[in-house]
């Protein structure tokens, strides 16, 4: 049986696929989950809480910023990251409730 999807459904599927592709790394998922609990965090604070290396963490943060999932602001020498694409919260919630 052939299923015809509405334009809204197609756009939703494309957005979910984009989000999943962008966050498809354990460290990125951990960063998103951490930022979902805090309005914003500095790179150093993210590294401390996730016990991750700063250069690797910064690489993942920059990648997610370029893709529009995150944004950042500078305060002195510190860079603070926050989530801008709010749909990522829903994707993370779906993943958390998945019985895998």
Coordinates of N, CA, C and O in Angstrom, one line a residue:
X1 N 0.8 -1.2 0.0 CA 0.0 0.0 0.0 C 0.9 1.2 0.0 O 1.8 1.4 0.8
X2 N 0.6 2.1 -0.9 CA 1.4 3.3 -1.0 C 0.9 4.4 -0.1 O -0.3 4.7 0.0
X3 N 1.9 5.0 0.6 CA 1.5 6.1 1.6 C 1.9 7.4 0.9 O 3.0 7.6 0.5
X4 N 1.0 8.4 0.9 CA 1.3 9.7 0.4 C 1.4 10.6 1.6 O 0.4 10.7 2.4
X5 N 2.5 11.2 1.8 CA 2.8 12.1 2.9 C 2.4 13.5 2.5 O 2.7 14.0 1.4
X6 N 1.9 14.3 3.5 CA 1.6 15.7 3.3 C 3.0 16.4 3.3 O 4.0 15.9 3.7
X7 N 2.9 17.6 2.8 CA 4.1 18.5 2.7 C 4.6 18.7 4.2 O 5.8 18.7 4.4
X8 N 3.7 18.9 5.1 CA 4.1 19.1 6.5 C 4.9 17.9 7.0 O 5.9 18.0 7.7
X9 N 4.4 16.7 6.7 CA 5.0 15.4 7.2 C 6.4 15.3 6.6 O 7.4 14.9 7.2
X10 N 6.5 15.6 5.3 CA 7.8 15.6 4.6 C 8.8 16.5 5.3 O 10.0 16.1 5.6
X11 N 8.4 17.7 5.5 CA 9.3 18.7 6.2 C 9.7 18.3 7.6 O 10.8 18.5 8.0
X12 N 8.7 17.7 8.3 CA 9.0 17.2 9.7 C 10.1 16.1 9.6 O 11.0 16.1 10.4
X13 N 9.9 15.2 8.7 CA 10.8 14.1 8.6 C 12.2 14.6 8.2 O 13.2 14.1 8.7
X14 N 12.3 15.5 7.3 CA 13.5 16.1 6.9 C 14.2 16.8 8.1 O 15.4 16.7 8.2
X15 N 13.4 17.5 8.9 CA 14.0 18.2 10.0 C 14.5 17.2 11.1 O 15.6 17.4 11.6
X16 N 13.8 16.2 11.3 CA 14.2 15.2 12.3 C 15.5 14.5 11.8 O 16.5 14.3 12.5
X17 N 15.6 14.2 10.5 CA 16.7 13.5 9.9 C 17.9 14.5 10.0 O 19.0 14.0 10.3
X18 N 17.8 15.8 9.8 CA 18.8 16.8 9.9 C 19.4 16.8 11.3 O 20.6 16.8 11.6
X19 N 18.4 16.8 12.3 CA 18.8 16.9 13.7 C 19.6 15.6 14.1 O 20.7 15.7 14.7
X20 N 19.1 14.4 13.7 CA 19.7 13.2 14.0 C 21.1 13.1 13.4 O 22.1 12.7 14.1
X21 N 21.2 13.5 12.2 CA 22.5 13.5 11.5 C 23.5 14.4 12.2 O 24.7 14.1 12.4
X22 N 23.0 15.6 12.6 CA 23.9 16.6 13.3 C 24.4 16.1 14.6 O 25.5 16.4 15.0
X23 N 23.5 15.5 15.4 CA 23.9 15.1 16.8 C 24.3 13.6 16.9 O 24.5 13.1 18.0
X24 N 24.6 13.0 15.7 CA 24.9 11.6 15.7 C 26.3 11.2 16.2 O 27.2 10.8 15.5
X25 N 26.6 11.5 17.5 CA 27.8 11.2 18.1 C 27.5 11.2 19.6 O 26.8 12.1 20.1
X26 N 28.1 10.2 20.4 CA 27.8 10.2 21.8 C 28.1 11.5 22.6 O 27.3 11.9 23.4
X27 N 29.2 12.1 22.2 CA 29.5 13.4 22.9 C 28.5 14.5 22.6 O 28.1 15.3 23.4
X28 N 28.1 14.5 21.3 CA 27.2 15.6 20.9 C 25.8 15.4 21.6 O 25.2 16.3 22.1
X29 N 25.4 14.1 21.7 CA 24.1 13.8 22.4 C 24.3 14.2 23.9 O 23.4 14.9 24.4
X30 N 25.4 13.9 24.5 CA 25.6 14.3 25.9 C 25.6 15.8 26.0 O 25.1 16.4 27.0
X31 N 26.2 16.5 25.1 CA 26.2 18.0 25.1 C 24.8 18.5 25.1 O 24.4 19.4 25.8
X32 N 24.0 18.0 24.1 CA 22.6 18.5 24.0 C 21.8 18.2 25.2 O 21.1 19.1 25.7
X33 N 22.0 17.0 25.8 CA 21.3 16.7 27.0 C 21.7 17.6 28.2 O 20.8 18.0 28.9
X34 N 22.9 17.9 28.3 CA 23.4 18.8 29.3 C 22.9 20.2 29.1 O 22.4 20.8 30.0
X35 N 22.9 20.7 27.9 CA 22.4 22.0 27.6 C 20.9 22.1 27.7 O 20.3 23.2 27.9
X36 N 20.2 21.0 27.6 CA 18.7 21.0 27.8 C 18.4 21.2 29.2 O 17.3 21.6 29.5
X37 N 19.3 21.0 30.1 CA 19.1 21.2 31.6 C 19.6 22.6 32.0 O 19.3 22.9 33.2
X38 N 20.3 23.3 31.2 CA 20.8 24.6 31.6 C 20.6 25.6 30.4 O 20.7 25.2 29.2
X39 N 20.3 26.8 30.7 CA 20.1 27.8 29.7 C 21.3 28.0 28.8 O 21.2 28.1 27.5
X40 N 22.5 28.0 29.4 CA 23.8 28.1 28.7 C 24.9 27.6 29.6 O 24.7 27.7 30.8
X41 N 26.0 27.1 29.0 CA 27.1 26.7 29.7 C 28.4 27.1 29.0 O 28.4 27.1 27.7
X42 N 29.5 27.4 29.7 CA 30.7 27.7 29.0 C 31.4 26.4 28.5 O 31.0 25.3 29.0
X43 N 32.3 26.5 27.6 CA 33.0 25.3 27.1 C 33.7 24.6 28.2 O 33.6 23.4 28.4
X44 N 34.3 25.3 29.1 CA 35.0 24.7 30.3 C 34.1 24.0 31.2 O 34.4 22.9 31.6
X45 N 32.9 24.5 31.4 CA 31.9 23.9 32.3 C 31.4 22.6 31.6 O 31.2 21.6 32.2
X46 N 31.1 22.7 30.3 CA 30.7 21.5 29.6 C 31.7 20.4 29.7 O 31.4 19.2 30.0
X47 N 33.0 20.7 29.4 CA 34.1 19.8 29.5 C 34.2 19.2 30.9 O 34.4 17.9 31.1
X48 N 34.1 20.0 31.9 CA 34.2 19.5 33.3 C 33.0 18.5 33.6 O 33.3 17.5 34.2
X49 N 31.8 18.9 33.3 CA 30.7 18.1 33.6 C 30.7 16.8 32.8 O 30.2 15.7 33.3
X50 N 31.2 16.8 31.6 CA 31.2 15.6 30.7 C 32.5 14.8 30.8 O 32.6 13.8 30.1
X51 N 33.5 15.4 31.5 CA 34.8 14.8 31.6 C 35.4 14.6 30.2 O 35.8 13.5 29.9
X52 N 35.3 15.6 29.4 CA 35.7 15.5 28.0 C 36.9 16.5 27.7 O 37.0 17.5 28.4
X53 N 37.7 16.2 26.7 CA 38.8 17.0 26.3 C 38.3 18.3 25.6 O 37.4 18.2 24.8
X54 N 38.9 19.4 26.0 CA 38.4 20.7 25.5 C 38.5 20.8 24.0 O 37.5 21.3 23.4
X55 N 39.6 20.4 23.3 CA 39.7 20.5 21.9 C 38.6 19.7 21.2 O 38.0 20.2 20.2
X56 N 38.3 18.5 21.6 CA 37.3 17.6 21.0 C 35.9 18.2 21.3 O 35.1 18.3 20.3
X57 N 35.7 18.7 22.5 CA 34.4 19.2 22.8 C 34.1 20.5 22.0 O 33.1 20.7 21.4
X58 N 35.2 21.4 21.9 CA 35.0 22.6 21.1 C 34.7 22.3 19.6 O 34.0 23.0 19.0
X59 N 35.4 21.2 19.1 CA 35.1 20.8 17.7 C 33.7 20.4 17.5 O 33.0 20.9 16.6
X60 N 33.1 19.7 18.4 CA 31.7 19.3 18.3 C 30.8 20.4 18.5 O 29.7 20.6 17.8
X61 N 31.1 21.3 19.5 CA 30.3 22.5 19.7 C 30.2 23.4 18.4 O 29.2 23.9 18.0
X62 N 31.4 23.6 17.8 CA 31.5 24.4 16.6 C 30.7 23.8 15.5 O 30.0 24.5 14.8
X63 N 30.8 22.5 15.3 CA 30.0 21.8 14.3 C 28.5 22.0 14.5 O 27.8 22.3 13.5
X64 N 28.1 21.8 15.7 CA 26.6 22.0 15.9 C 26.2 23.5 15.8 O 25.1 23.7 15.4
X65 N 27.1 24.4 16.0 CA 26.8 25.8 15.8 C 26.7 26.1 14.4 O 25.7 26.8 13.9
X66 N 27.6 25.6 13.6 CA 27.6 25.8 12.1 C 26.3 25.3 11.5 O 25.7 25.9 10.6
X67 N 25.8 24.2 12.1 CA 24.6 23.6 11.6 C 23.3 24.2 12.1 O 22.2 23.9 11.7
X68 N 23.4 25.2 13.1 CA 22.3 25.9 13.6 C 21.6 25.3 14.7 O 20.5 25.7 15.2
X69 N 22.2 24.2 15.3 CA 21.6 23.6 16.5 C 21.9 24.4 17.7 O 21.0 24.6 18.6
X70 N 23.1 24.9 17.8 CA 23.6 25.7 18.9 C 24.0 27.1 18.4 O 24.2 27.3 17.2
X71 N 24.1 28.0 19.4 CA 24.7 29.3 19.2 C 25.6 29.6 20.4 O 25.6 28.9 21.3
X72 N 26.4 30.7 20.3 CA 27.3 31.0 21.4 C 27.4 32.5 21.6 O 27.0 33.3 20.7
X73 N 27.9 32.8 22.7 CA 28.2 34.2 23.0 C 29.5 34.3 23.8 O 29.8 33.3 24.5
X74 N 30.2 35.3 23.6 CA 31.5 35.5 24.3 C 31.3 36.5 25.4 O 30.7 37.5 25.3
X75 N 31.9 36.1 26.6 CA 32.0 37.0 27.7 C 33.4 36.9 28.2 O 33.8 36.0 28.9
X76 N 34.2 38.0 27.9 CA 35.6 38.0 28.2 C 36.3 36.9 27.4 O 36.2 36.8 26.2
X77 N 37.0 36.0 28.1 CA 37.7 34.9 27.5 C 36.8 33.6 27.3 O 37.2 32.7 26.7
X78 N 35.7 33.6 28.0 CA 34.8 32.4 28.0 C 33.8 32.5 26.8 O 33.3 33.6 26.5
X79 N 33.5 31.3 26.3 CA 32.4 31.2 25.3 C 31.3 30.4 25.9 O 31.6 29.3 26.4
X80 N 30.1 30.9 25.8 CA 29.0 30.2 26.3 C 28.1 29.7 25.2 O 27.9 30.4 24.2
X81 N 27.7 28.4 25.3 CA 26.9 27.8 24.2 C 25.5 27.6 24.8 O 25.3 27.3 26.0
X82 N 24.5 27.7 23.9 CA 23.1 27.4 24.2 C 22.4 26.9 22.9 O 22.8 27.1 21.8
X83 N 21.3 26.2 23.2 CA 20.5 25.6 22.1 C 19.6 26.6 21.4 O 18.9 27.3 22.1
X84 N 19.7 26.6 20.1 CA 18.8 27.5 19.4 C 17.7 26.8 18.6 O 16.6 27.4 18.4
X85 N 18.0 25.6 18.2 CA 16.9 24.8 17.5 C 16.2 24.0 18.5 O 16.6 22.9 18.9
X86 N 15.0 24.5 18.9 CA 14.3 24.0 20.0 C 13.7 22.6 19.7 O 13.5 21.8 20.6
X87 N 13.6 22.2 18.5 CA 13.1 20.9 18.1 C 14.0 19.8 18.6 O 13.6 18.7 18.7
X88 N 15.3 20.1 18.8 CA 16.2 19.1 19.2 C 15.8 18.6 20.6 O 16.0 17.4 20.9
X89 N 15.1 19.4 21.4 CA 14.6 18.9 22.7 C 13.6 17.7 22.5 O 13.7 16.7 23.2
X90 N 12.7 17.9 21.5 CA 11.7 16.8 21.2 C 12.4 15.6 20.7 O 12.0 14.4 21.1
X91 N 13.4 15.7 19.9 CA 14.1 14.5 19.4 C 14.8 13.8 20.6 O 14.8 12.6 20.7
X92 N 15.4 14.5 21.5 CA 16.1 14.0 22.6 C 15.1 13.3 23.5 O 15.3 12.2 24.0
X93 N 13.9 13.9 23.7 CA 12.9 13.3 24.5 C 12.4 12.0 23.9 O 12.2 11.0 24.7
X94 N 12.3 11.9 22.6 CA 11.9 10.7 21.9 C 13.0 9.6 22.2 O 12.6 8.5 22.4
X95 N 14.2 10.0 22.0 CA 15.3 9.0 22.2 C 15.3 8.5 23.7 O 15.5 7.4 23.9
X96 N 15.1 9.4 24.6 CA 15.1 9.0 26.1 C 14.0 8.1 26.4 O 14.1 7.2 27.2
X97 N 12.8 8.2 25.7 CA 11.7 7.3 26.0 C 11.7 6.0 25.2 O 10.9 5.2 25.4
X98 N 12.7 5.9 24.3 CA 12.8 4.7 23.4 C 13.3 3.5 24.3 O 14.3 3.6 25.0
X99 N 12.6 2.4 24.2 CA 13.0 1.3 25.1 C 14.1 0.4 24.5 O 14.0 -0.8 24.4
X100 N 15.2 1.0 24.2 CA 16.3 0.2 23.7 C 17.2 -0.2 24.9 O 17.5 0.5 25.7

